[in-house]
PDB file of C-alpha atoms in Angstrom:
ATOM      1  CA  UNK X   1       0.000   0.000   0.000  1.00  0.00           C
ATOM      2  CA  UNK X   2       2.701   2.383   0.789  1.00  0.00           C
ATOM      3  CA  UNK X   3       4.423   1.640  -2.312  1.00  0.00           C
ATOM      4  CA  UNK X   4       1.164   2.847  -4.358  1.00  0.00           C
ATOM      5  CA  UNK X   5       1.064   6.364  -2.716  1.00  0.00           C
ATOM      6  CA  UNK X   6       4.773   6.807  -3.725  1.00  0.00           C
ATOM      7  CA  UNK X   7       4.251   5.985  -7.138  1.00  0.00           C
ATOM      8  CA  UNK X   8       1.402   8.333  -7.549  1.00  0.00           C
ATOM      9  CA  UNK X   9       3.465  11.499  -6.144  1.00  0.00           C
ATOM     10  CA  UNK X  10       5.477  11.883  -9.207  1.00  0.00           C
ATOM     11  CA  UNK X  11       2.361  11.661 -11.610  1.00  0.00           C
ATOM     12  CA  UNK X  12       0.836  14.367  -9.758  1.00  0.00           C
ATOM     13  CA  UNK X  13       4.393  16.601  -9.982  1.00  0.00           C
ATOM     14  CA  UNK X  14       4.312  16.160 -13.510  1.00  0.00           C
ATOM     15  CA  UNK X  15       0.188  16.506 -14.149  1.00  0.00           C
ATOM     16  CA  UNK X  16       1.036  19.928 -11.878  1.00  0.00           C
ATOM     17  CA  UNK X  17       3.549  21.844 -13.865  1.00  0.00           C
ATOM     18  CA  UNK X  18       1.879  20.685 -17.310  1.00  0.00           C
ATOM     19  CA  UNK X  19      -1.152  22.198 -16.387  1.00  0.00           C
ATOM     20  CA  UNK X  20       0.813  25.264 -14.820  1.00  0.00           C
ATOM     21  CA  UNK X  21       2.710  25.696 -18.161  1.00  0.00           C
ATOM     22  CA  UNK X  22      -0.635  25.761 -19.989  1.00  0.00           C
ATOM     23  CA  UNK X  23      -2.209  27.811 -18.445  1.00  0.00           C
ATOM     24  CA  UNK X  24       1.157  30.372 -18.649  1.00  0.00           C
ATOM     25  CA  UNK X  25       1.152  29.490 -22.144  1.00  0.00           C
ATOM     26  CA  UNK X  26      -2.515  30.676 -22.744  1.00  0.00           C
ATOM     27  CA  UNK X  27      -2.217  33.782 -20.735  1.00  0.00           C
ATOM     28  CA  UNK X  28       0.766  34.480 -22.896  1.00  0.00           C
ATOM     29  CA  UNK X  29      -0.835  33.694 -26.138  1.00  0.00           C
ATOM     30  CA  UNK X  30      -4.050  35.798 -25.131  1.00  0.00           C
ATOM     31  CA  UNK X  31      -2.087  39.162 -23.714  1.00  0.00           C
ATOM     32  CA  UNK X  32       0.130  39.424 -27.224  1.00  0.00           C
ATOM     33  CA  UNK X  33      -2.140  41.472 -29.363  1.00  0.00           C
ATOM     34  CA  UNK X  34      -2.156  43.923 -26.239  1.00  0.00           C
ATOM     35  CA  UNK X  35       1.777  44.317 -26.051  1.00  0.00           C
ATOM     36  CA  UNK X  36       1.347  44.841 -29.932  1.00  0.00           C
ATOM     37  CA  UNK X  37      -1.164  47.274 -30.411  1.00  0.00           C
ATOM     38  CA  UNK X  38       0.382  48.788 -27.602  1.00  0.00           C
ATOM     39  CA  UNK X  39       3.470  49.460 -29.413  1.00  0.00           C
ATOM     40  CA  UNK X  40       2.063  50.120 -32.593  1.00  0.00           C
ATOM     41  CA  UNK X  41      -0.142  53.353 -31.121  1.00  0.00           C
ATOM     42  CA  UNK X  42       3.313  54.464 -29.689  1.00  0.00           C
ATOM     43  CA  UNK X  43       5.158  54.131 -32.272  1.00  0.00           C
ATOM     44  CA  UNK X  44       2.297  56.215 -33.696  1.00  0.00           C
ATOM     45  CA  UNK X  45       2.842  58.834 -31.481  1.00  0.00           C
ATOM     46  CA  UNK X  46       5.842  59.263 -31.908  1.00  0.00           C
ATOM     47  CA  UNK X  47       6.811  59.294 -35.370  1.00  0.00           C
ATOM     48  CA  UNK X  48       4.352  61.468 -36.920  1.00  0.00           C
ATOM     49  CA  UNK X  49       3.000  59.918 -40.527  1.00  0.00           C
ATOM     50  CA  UNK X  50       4.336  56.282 -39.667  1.00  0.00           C
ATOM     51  CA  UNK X  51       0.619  55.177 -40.610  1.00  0.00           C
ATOM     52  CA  UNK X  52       1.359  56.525 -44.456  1.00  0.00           C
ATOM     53  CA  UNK X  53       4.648  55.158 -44.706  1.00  0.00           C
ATOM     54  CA  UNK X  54       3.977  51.926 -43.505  1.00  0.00           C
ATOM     55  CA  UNK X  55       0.739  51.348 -45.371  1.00  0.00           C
ATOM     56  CA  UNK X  56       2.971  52.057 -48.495  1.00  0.00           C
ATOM     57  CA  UNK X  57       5.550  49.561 -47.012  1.00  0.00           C
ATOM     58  CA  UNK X  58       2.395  47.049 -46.841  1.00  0.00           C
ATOM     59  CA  UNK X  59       1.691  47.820 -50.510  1.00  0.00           C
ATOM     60  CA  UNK X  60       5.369  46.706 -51.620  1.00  0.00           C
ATOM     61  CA  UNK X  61       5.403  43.473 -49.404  1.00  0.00           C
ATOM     62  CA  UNK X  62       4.432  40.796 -52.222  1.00  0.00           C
ATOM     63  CA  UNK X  63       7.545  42.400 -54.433  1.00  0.00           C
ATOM     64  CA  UNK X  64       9.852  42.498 -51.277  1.00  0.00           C
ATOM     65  CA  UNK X  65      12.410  40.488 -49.817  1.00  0.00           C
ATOM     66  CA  UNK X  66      14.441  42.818 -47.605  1.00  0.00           C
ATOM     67  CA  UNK X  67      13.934  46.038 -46.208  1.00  0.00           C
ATOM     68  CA  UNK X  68      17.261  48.636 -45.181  1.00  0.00           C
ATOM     69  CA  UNK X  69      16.087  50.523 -42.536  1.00  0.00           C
ATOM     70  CA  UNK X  70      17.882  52.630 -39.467  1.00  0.00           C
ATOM     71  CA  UNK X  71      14.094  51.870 -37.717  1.00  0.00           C
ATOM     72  CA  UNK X  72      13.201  48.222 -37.268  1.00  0.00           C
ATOM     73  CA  UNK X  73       9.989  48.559 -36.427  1.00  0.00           C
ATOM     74  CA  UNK X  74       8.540  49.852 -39.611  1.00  0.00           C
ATOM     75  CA  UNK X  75       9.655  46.569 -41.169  1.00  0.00           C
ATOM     76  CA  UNK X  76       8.324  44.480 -38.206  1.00  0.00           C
ATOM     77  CA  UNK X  77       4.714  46.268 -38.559  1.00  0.00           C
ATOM     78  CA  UNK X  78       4.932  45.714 -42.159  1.00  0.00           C
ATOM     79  CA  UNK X  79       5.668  41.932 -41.464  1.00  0.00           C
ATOM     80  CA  UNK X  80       9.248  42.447 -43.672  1.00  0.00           C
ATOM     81  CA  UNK X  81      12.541  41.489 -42.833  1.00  0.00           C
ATOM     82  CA  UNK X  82      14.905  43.616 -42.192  1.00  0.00           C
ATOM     83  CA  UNK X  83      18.513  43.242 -42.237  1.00  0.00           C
ATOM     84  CA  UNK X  84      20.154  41.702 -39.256  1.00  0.00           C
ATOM     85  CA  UNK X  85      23.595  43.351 -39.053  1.00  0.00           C
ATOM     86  CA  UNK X  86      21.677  46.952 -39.658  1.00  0.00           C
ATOM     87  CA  UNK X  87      18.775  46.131 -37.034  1.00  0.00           C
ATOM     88  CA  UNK X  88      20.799  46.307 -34.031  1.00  0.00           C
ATOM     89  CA  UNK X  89      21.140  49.959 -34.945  1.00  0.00           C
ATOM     90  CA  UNK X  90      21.686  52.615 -31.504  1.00  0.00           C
ATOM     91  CA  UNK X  91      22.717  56.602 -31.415  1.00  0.00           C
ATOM     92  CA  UNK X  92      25.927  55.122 -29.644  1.00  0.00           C
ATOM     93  CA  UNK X  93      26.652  53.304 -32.476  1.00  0.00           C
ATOM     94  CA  UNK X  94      25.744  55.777 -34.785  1.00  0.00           C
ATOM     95  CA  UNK X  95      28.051  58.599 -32.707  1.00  0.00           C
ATOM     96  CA  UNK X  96      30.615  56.554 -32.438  1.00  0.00           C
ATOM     97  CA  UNK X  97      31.553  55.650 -36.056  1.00  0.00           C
ATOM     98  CA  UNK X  98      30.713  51.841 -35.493  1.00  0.00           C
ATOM     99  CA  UNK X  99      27.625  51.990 -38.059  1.00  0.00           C
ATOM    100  CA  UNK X 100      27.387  54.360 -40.616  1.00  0.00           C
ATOM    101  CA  UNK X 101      26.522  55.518 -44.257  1.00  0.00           C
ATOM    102  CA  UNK X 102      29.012  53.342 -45.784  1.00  0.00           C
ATOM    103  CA  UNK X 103      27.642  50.475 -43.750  1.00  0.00           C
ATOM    104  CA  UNK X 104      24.250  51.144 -45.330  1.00  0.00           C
ATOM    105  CA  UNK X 105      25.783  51.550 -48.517  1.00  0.00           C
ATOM    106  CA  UNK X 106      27.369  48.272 -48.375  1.00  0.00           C
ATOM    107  CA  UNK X 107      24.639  46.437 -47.644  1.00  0.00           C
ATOM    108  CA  UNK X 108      22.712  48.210 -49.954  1.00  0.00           C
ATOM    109  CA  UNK X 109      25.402  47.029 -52.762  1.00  0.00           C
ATOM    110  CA  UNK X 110      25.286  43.420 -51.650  1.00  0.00           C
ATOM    111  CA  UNK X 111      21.924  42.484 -50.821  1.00  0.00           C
ATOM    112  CA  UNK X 112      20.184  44.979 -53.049  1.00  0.00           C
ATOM    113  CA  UNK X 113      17.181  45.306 -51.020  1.00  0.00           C
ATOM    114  CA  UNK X 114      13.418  46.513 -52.390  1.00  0.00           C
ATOM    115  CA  UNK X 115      13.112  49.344 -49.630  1.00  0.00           C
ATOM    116  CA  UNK X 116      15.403  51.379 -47.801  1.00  0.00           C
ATOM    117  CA  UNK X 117      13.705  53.450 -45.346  1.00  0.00           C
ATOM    118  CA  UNK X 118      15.482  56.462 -42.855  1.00  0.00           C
ATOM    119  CA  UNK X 119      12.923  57.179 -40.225  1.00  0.00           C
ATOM    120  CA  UNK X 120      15.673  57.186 -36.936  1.00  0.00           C
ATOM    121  CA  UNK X 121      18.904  59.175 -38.375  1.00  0.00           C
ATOM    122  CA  UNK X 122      17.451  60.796 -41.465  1.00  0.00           C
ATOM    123  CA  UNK X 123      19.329  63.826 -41.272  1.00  0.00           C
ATOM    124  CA  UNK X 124      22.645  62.461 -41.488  1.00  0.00           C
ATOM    125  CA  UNK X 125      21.920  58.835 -43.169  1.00  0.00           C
ATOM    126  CA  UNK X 126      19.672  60.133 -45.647  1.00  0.00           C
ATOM    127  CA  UNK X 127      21.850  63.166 -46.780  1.00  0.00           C
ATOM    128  CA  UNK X 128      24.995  60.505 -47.511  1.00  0.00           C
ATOM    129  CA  UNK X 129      22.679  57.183 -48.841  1.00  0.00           C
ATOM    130  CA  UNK X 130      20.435  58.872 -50.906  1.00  0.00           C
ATOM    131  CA  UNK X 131      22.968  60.406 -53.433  1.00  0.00           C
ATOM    132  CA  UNK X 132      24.522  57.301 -54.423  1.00  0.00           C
ATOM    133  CA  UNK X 133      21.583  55.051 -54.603  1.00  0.00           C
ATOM    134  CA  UNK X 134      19.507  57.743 -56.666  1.00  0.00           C
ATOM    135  CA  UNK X 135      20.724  55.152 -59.649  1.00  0.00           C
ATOM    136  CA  UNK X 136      18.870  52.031 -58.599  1.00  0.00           C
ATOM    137  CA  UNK X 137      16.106  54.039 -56.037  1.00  0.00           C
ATOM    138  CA  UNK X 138      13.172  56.054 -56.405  1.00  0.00           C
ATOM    139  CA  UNK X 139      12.017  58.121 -53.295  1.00  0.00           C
ATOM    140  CA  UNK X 140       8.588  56.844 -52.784  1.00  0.00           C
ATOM    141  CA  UNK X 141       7.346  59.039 -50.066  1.00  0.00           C
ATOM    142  CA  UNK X 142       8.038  61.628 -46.923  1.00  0.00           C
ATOM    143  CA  UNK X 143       6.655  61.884 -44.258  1.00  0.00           C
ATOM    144  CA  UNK X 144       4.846  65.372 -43.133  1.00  0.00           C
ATOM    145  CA  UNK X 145       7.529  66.156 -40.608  1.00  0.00           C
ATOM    146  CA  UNK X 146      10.452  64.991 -43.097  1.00  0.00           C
ATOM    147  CA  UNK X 147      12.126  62.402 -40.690  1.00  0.00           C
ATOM    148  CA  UNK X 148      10.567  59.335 -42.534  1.00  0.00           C
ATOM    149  CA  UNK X 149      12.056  58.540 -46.162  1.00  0.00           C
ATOM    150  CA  UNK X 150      11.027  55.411 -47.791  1.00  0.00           C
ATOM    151  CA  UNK X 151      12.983  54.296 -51.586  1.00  0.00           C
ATOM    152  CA  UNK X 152      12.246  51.733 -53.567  1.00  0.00           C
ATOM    153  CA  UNK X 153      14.381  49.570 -56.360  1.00  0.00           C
ATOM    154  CA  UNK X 154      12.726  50.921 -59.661  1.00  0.00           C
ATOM    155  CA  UNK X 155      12.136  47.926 -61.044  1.00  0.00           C
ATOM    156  CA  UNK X 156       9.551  46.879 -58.647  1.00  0.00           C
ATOM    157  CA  UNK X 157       7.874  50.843 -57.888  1.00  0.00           C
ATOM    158  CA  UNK X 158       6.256  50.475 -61.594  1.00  0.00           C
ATOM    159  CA  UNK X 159       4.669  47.365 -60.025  1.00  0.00           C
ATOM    160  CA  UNK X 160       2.655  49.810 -56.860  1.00  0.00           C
ATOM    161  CA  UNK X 161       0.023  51.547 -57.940  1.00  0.00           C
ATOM    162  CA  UNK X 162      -0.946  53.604 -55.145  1.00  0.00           C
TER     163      UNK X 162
END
């Protein structure tokens, strides 16, 4: 008899944390269009005409395959991939000469991307990019405020009608 009550206490460990890792599973699964929206309305709120310039991202998404960007987030919205080695993007990085234009650039050479977009460091990205990719890019649109640039490869802007 007392062998049966052992035998029974590690069923009941195991039937315990399945059903607590369920349950933190569901409450996970349920709270994620929260932490999203959530973002989204900042990132709203902060970048002034983000709605426009993403919707036009979302209009170039069947013809895409990589996005250049200096803001991440416009290609996660946009369900895009950005570039890994660009995403990781800071100010520090930027101020200290670790990332720059002529990391853009080459990346921009290699992996000749569909959309390049400068929404974070406009001013100084945009001003040395944008010269030397006027060849293969077309400036799509600007946002209101100016800090939001979006190109596109000009073989696949003739396929957007917008």
């Amino acid at each position: 008899k007392e062998w049966k009550n052992r035998s029974r206490q590690p069923v009941a460990k195991v039937a315990g944390a399945v059903f607590f890792l369920l349950g933190a599973f569901i409450l996970s699964i349920t709270s994620m269009p929260f932490k999203y929206d959530h973002v989204r309305q900042q990132l709203k709120e902060t970048v002034p005409g983000s709605e426009q310039v993403m919707a036009l991202m979302r209009a170039y998404r069947p013809y895409t395959h990589l996005v250049v960007t200096d803001r991440p987030i416009y290609a996660f919205y946009a369900d895009m991939p950005a570039d890994p080695y660009l995403a990781s993007i800071s100010l520090k990085k930027v101020l200290v000469g670790i990332l720059g234009a002529p990391d853009f650039l080459n990346v921009i050479q290699k992996k000749r991307p569909e959309l390049v977009l400068f929404a974070r460091f406009s001013e100084g990205l945009n001003k040395d990019v944008a010269p030397r990719i006027q060849k293969d890019y077309d400036l799509v649109c600007k946002s209101p405020d100016g800090l939001a640039t979006l190109y596109a490869l000009k073989t696949i802007k003739e396929k957007v009608s917008m």
